[in-house]
XYZ file of C-alpha atoms in Angstrom:
409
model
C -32.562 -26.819 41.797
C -30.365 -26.935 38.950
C -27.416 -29.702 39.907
C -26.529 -31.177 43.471
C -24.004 -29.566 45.292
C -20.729 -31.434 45.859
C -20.622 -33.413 49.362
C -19.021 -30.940 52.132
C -15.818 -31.293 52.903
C -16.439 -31.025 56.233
C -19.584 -33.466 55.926
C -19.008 -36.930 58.513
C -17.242 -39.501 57.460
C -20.786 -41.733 57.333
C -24.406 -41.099 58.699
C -24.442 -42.599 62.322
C -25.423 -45.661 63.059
C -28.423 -44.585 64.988
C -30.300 -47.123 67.330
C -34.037 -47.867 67.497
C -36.304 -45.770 69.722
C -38.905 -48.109 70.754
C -42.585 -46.591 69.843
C -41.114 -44.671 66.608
C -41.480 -45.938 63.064
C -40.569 -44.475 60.048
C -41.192 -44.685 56.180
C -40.366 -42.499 52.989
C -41.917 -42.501 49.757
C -41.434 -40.857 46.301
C -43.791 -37.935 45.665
C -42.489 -35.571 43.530
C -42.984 -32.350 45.244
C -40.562 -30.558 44.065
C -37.696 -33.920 43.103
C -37.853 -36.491 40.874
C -36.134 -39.775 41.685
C -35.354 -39.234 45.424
C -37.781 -39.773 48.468
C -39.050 -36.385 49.938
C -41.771 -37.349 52.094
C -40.836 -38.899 55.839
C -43.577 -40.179 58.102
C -42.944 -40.998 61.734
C -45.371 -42.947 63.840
C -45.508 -42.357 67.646
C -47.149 -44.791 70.107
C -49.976 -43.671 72.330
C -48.848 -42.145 75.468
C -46.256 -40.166 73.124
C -45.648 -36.168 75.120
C -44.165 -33.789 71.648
C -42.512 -30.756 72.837
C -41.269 -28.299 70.427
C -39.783 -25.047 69.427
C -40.263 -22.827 66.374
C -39.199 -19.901 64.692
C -40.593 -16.746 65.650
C -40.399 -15.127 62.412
C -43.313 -12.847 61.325
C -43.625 -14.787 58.019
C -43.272 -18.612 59.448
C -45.067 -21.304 57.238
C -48.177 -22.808 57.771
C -46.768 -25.777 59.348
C -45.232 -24.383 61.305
C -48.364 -22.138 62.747
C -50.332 -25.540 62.686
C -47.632 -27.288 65.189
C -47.555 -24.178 67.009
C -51.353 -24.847 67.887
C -51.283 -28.233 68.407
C -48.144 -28.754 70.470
C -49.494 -28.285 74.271
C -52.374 -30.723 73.191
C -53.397 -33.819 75.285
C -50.987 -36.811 74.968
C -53.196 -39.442 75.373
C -53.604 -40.801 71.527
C -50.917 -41.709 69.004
C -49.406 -39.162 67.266
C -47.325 -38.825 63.744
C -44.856 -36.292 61.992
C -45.096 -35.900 58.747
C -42.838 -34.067 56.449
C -42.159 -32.668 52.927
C -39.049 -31.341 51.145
C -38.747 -29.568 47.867
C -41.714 -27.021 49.062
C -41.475 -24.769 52.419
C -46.045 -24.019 52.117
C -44.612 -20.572 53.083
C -45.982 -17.536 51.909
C -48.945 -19.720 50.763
C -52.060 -17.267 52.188
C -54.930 -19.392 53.669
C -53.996 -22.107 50.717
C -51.476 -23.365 52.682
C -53.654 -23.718 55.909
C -55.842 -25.859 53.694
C -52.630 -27.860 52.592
C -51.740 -28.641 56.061
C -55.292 -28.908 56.928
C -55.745 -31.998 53.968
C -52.299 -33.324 55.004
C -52.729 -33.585 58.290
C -56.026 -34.770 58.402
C -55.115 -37.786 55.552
C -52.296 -38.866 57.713
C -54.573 -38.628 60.583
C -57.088 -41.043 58.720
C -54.243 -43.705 57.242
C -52.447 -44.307 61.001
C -56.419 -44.033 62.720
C -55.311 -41.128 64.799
C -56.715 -38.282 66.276
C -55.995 -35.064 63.467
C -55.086 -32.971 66.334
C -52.271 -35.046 66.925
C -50.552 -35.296 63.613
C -47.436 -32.881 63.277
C -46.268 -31.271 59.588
C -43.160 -29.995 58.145
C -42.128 -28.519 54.707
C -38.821 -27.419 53.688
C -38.425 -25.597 50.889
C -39.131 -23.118 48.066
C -40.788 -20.685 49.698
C -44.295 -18.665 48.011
C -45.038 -21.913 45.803
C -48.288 -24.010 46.491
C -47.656 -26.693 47.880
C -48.849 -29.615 45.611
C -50.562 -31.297 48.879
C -52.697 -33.820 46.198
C -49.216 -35.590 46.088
C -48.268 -36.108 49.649
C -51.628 -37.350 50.674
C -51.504 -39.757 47.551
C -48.345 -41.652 49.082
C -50.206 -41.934 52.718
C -51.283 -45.780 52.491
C -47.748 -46.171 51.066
C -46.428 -44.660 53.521
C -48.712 -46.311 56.416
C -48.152 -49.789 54.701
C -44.546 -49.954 55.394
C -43.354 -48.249 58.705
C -40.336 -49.447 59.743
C -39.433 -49.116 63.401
C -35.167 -48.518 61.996
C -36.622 -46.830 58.912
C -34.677 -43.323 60.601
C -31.434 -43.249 58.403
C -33.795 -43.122 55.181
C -36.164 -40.299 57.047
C -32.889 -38.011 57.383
C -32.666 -38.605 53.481
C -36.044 -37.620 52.608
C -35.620 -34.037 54.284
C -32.603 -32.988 52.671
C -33.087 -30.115 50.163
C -29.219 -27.976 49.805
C -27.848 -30.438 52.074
C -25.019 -32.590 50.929
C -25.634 -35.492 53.631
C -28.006 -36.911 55.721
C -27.742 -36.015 59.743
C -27.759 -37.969 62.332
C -26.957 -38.012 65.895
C -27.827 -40.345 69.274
C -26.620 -40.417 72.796
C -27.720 -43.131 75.581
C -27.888 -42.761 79.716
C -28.011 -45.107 82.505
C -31.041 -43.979 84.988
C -31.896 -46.356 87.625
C -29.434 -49.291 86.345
C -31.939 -48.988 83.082
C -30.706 -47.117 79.650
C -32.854 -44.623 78.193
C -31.672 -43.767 74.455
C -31.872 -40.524 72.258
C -31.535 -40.226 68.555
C -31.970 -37.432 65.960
C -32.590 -36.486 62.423
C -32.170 -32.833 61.326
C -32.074 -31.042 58.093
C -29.937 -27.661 57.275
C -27.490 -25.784 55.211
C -28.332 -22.401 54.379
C -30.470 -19.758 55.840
C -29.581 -20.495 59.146
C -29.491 -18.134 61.859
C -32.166 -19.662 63.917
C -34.462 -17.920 66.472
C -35.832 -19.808 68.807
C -35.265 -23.450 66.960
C -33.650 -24.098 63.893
C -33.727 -25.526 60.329
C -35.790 -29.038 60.539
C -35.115 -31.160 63.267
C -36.688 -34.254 64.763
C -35.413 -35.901 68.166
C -36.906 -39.296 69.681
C -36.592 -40.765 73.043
C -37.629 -43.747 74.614
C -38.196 -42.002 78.405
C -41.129 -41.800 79.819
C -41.698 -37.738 79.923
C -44.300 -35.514 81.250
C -44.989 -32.819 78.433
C -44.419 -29.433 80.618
C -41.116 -31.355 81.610
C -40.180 -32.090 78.081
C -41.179 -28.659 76.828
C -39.180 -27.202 79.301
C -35.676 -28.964 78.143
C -36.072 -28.696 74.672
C -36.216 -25.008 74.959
C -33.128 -24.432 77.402
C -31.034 -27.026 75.551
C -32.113 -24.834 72.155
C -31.045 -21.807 73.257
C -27.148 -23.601 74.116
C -27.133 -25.614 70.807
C -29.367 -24.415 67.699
C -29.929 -20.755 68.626
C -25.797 -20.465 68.992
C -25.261 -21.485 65.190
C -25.493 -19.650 62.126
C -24.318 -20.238 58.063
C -25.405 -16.807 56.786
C -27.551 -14.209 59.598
C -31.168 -15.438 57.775
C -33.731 -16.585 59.736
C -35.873 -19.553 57.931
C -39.829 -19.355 57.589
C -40.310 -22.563 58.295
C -37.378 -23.542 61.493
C -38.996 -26.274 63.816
C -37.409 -28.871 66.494
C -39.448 -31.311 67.244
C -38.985 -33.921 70.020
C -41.085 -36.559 71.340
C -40.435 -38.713 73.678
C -42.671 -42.032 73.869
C -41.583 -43.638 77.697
C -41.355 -47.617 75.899
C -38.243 -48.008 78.247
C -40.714 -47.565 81.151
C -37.767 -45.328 82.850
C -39.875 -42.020 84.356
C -37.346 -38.979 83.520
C -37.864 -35.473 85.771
C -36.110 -31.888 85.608
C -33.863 -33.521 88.349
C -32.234 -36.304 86.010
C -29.213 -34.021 85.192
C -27.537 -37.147 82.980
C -30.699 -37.107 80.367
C -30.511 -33.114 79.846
C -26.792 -33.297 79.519
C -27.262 -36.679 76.640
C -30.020 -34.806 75.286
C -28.447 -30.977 74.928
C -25.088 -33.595 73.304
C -27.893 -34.967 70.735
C -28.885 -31.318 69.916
C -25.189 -29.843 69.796
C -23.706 -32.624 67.695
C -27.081 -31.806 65.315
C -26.348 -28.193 65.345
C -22.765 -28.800 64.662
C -23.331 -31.072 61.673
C -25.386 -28.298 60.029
C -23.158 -25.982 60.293
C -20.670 -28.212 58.769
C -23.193 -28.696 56.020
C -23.165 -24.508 55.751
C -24.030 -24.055 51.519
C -20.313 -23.960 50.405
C -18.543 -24.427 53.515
C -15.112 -25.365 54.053
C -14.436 -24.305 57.372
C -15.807 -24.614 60.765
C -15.366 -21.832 62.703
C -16.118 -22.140 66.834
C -16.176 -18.300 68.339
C -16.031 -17.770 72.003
C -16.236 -14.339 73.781
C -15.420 -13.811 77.218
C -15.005 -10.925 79.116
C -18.541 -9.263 78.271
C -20.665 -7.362 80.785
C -23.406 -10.318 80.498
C -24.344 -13.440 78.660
C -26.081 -11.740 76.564
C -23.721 -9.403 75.431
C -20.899 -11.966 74.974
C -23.843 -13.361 72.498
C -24.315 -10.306 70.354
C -20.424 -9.724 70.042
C -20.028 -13.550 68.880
C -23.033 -13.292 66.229
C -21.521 -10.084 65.074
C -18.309 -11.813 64.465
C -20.006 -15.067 63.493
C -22.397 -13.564 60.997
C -19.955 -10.990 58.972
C -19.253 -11.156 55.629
C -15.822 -9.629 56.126
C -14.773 -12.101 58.389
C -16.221 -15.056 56.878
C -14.649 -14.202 53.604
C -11.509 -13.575 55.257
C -11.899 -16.989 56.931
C -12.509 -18.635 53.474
C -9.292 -16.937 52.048
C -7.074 -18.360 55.210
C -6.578 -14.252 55.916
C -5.738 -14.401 59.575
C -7.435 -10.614 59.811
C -8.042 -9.842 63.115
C -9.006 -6.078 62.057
C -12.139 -7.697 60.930
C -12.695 -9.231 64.670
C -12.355 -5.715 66.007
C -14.468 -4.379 63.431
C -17.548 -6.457 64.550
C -16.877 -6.611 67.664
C -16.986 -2.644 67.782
C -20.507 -3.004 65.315
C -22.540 -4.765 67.327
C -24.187 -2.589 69.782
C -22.933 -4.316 73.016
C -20.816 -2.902 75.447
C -17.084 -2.892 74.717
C -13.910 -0.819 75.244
C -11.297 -0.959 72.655
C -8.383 -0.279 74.885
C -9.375 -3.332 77.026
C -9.940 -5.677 73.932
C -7.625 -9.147 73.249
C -8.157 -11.745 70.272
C -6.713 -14.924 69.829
C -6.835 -17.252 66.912
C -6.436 -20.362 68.091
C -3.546 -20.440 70.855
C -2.212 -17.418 69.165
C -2.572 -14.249 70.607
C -3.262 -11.485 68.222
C -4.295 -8.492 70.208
C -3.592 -7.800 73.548
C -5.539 -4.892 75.373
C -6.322 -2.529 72.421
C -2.797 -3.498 70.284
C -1.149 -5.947 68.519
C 0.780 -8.437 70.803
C 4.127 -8.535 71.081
C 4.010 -11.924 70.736
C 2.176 -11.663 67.459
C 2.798 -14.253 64.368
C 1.588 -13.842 60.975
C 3.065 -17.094 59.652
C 1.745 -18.977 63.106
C -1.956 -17.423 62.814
C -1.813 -17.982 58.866
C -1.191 -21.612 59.815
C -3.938 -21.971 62.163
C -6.386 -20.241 59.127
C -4.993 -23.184 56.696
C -6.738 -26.001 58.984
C -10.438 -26.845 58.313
C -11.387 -26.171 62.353
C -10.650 -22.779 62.812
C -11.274 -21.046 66.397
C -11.489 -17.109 67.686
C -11.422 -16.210 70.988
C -12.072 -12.670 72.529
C -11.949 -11.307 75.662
C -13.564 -7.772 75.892
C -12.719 -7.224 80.210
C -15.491 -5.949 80.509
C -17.226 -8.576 83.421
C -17.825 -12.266 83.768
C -20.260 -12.644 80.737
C -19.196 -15.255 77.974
C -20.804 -16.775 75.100
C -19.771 -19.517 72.312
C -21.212 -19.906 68.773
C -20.330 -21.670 65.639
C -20.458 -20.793 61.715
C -18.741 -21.448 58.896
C -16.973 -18.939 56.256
C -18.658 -17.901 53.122
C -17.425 -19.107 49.775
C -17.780 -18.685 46.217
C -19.841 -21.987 46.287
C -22.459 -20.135 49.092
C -23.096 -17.761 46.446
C -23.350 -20.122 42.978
C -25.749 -22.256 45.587
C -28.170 -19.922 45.648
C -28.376 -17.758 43.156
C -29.386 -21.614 41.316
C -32.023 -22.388 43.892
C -34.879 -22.064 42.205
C -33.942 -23.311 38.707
């Protein structure tokens, strides 16, 4: 990629200090996939005992990887287990060549940590329709054994990067039975985001003890609230996986019935999800939409991607255009139920539309204000029902565009 883009201006102020998941260990090495000078490969070791859950993309052209974990990820829990991941090269659109990459990958890794193949997870992130140069990965794999590192996790969010301008990072921790449990994540994105049924790359650890079904089960409701309810630019990545595994060192025995882990867990995800979208290729807003007022859920969740996903209004966002004619426009495009005569918009605490016309109450110079800040929020009501939704993006900029038409280069 020719040139790194500038750091976000909506990027964190610092990568988290993230705290040490007991039965995790991480290392990065140098292999020149697709980089030179940076570290691109991550490898995570998971103690024996370790339940992955995990949720993918469901597009009809997803990587190899990403088919491999698919097969693997309901798999007996008994053995270690180990992610390992590549940047600079997606091994998408790689034919039954990038089976066999996986396939030498996985089964290298499997041989330098003395684990069972079947339990070693892959990633790539990427250029997509390039072969992968596996010979390189599995080259760094003693390397990479040799020097695990149990707090090794701020320089694993590094090695994943590829458009992103900083590292992510996230962790939450919860009291059950007088005894904290603790959560922390890594996650990779910036553009092609519009996720379907995970998103981007994303890796969470915890040290509760976790029956797989049970895991499985959170990690794809707490998805559908957090990852699946962000997007940068309405395209869906070959290669999106969330992976979380969850290796019980703290001894503390976690069911569907602790409410306080979901709730830490689903803030690990969100605050994730948030970050990339404040990471969105060229960003400089961040834009929070919330319809209410639909005839269902998932209405309310069509209307917000409509909004959330339009070039009109993300451009308009970008300019600091307070143009709520844009709002009506998607709103009124995306095949959900809506009436316009019933339709109200605010931006921010401002009321723009009230009921199918401008309010009375309407301010150009107080919505125009709101547009100048770097959070920007849209509210709609369509009164229609009781169905609401909320999802985040970010507006689309000049730099979205100089991004990516450089990508490959």
């Amino acid at each position: 990629m020719g040139g790194t883009p500038p750091l976000s201006p909506l990027a964190l102020a610092a990568f988290p200090d993230l705290p040490e998941i007991g039965g995790v260990e991480f290392a990065t090495a140098e292999a020149g996939v697709k980089y030179k000078n940076r570290t691109d490969v991550m490898l995570a070791k998971l103690a024996p005992g370790t339940a992955v859950a995990g949720v993918f993309t469901r597009s009809a052209t997803r990587s190899a990887p990403v088919l491999d974990c698919q097969d693997k990820i309901g798999g007996d829990v008994a053995g270690g287990a180990a992610i390992i991941v590549n940047s600079g090269n997606s091994n998408a659109f790689t034919g039954k060549n990038g089976r066999e990459s996986v396939s030498r990958i996985t089964a290298a890794t499997a041989q330098a940590l003395g684990i069972e193949e079947a339990r070693v997870f892959s990633s790539s992130t990427g250029v997509i329709g390039e072969p992968l140069p596996h010979d390189r990965i599995t080259a760094k794999l003693d390397e990479l054994a040799g020097k695990l590192d149990k707090g090794g996790i701020a320089a694993a969010a590094r090695a994943i990067m590829t458009t992103d301008t900083y590292p992510k990072g996230a962790s939450a921790e919860v009291e059950i039975d007088g005894q904290t449990v603790k959560i922390a994540g890594i996650a990779k994105g910036s553009g092609m985001i519009a996720p379907d049924m995970a998103t981007m790359l994303v890796y969470i650890f915890t040290d509760a003890a976790i029956e797989r079904s049970v895991l499985q089960s959170m990690v794809s409701a707490n998805s559908d609230l957090t990852f699946n309810c962000i997007t940068v630019d309405s395209d869906t990545s070959t290669s999106d996986t969330l992976l979380c595994a969850a290796t019980g060192a703290s001894g503390v025995r976690v069911t569907e019935a602790n409410t306080g882990f979901i709730d830490a867990l689903r803030d690990v995800m969100l605050d994730l999800a948030h970050q990339v979208v404040r990471d969105g290729e060229g960003a400089t807003k961040f834009v929070q939409i919330h319809v209410g007022g639909a005839k269902s859920d998932a209405d309310a969740r069509t209307h917000a991607m409509s909004i959330a996903n339009s070039p009109l209004v993300k451009t308009a966002i970008a300019g600091e255009d307070p143009n709520w004619g844009r709002i009506v426009m998607a709103v009124g495009k995306s095949g959900a139920a809506a009436d316009r005569d019933l339709l109200s918009i605010w931006f921010g605490d401002n009321l723009v539309a009230d009921k199918g016309w401008r309010a009375e109450s309407y301010s150009e110079e107080a919505c125009a204000a709101h547009m100048k800040g770097e959070n920007i929020d849209i509210r709609v009501d369509l009164g229609l029902g009781g169905g609401t939704a909320t999802v985040w993006t970010c507006d689309l900029t000049h730099g979205y565009i100089s991004i990516n038409a450089d990508y490959r280069s």
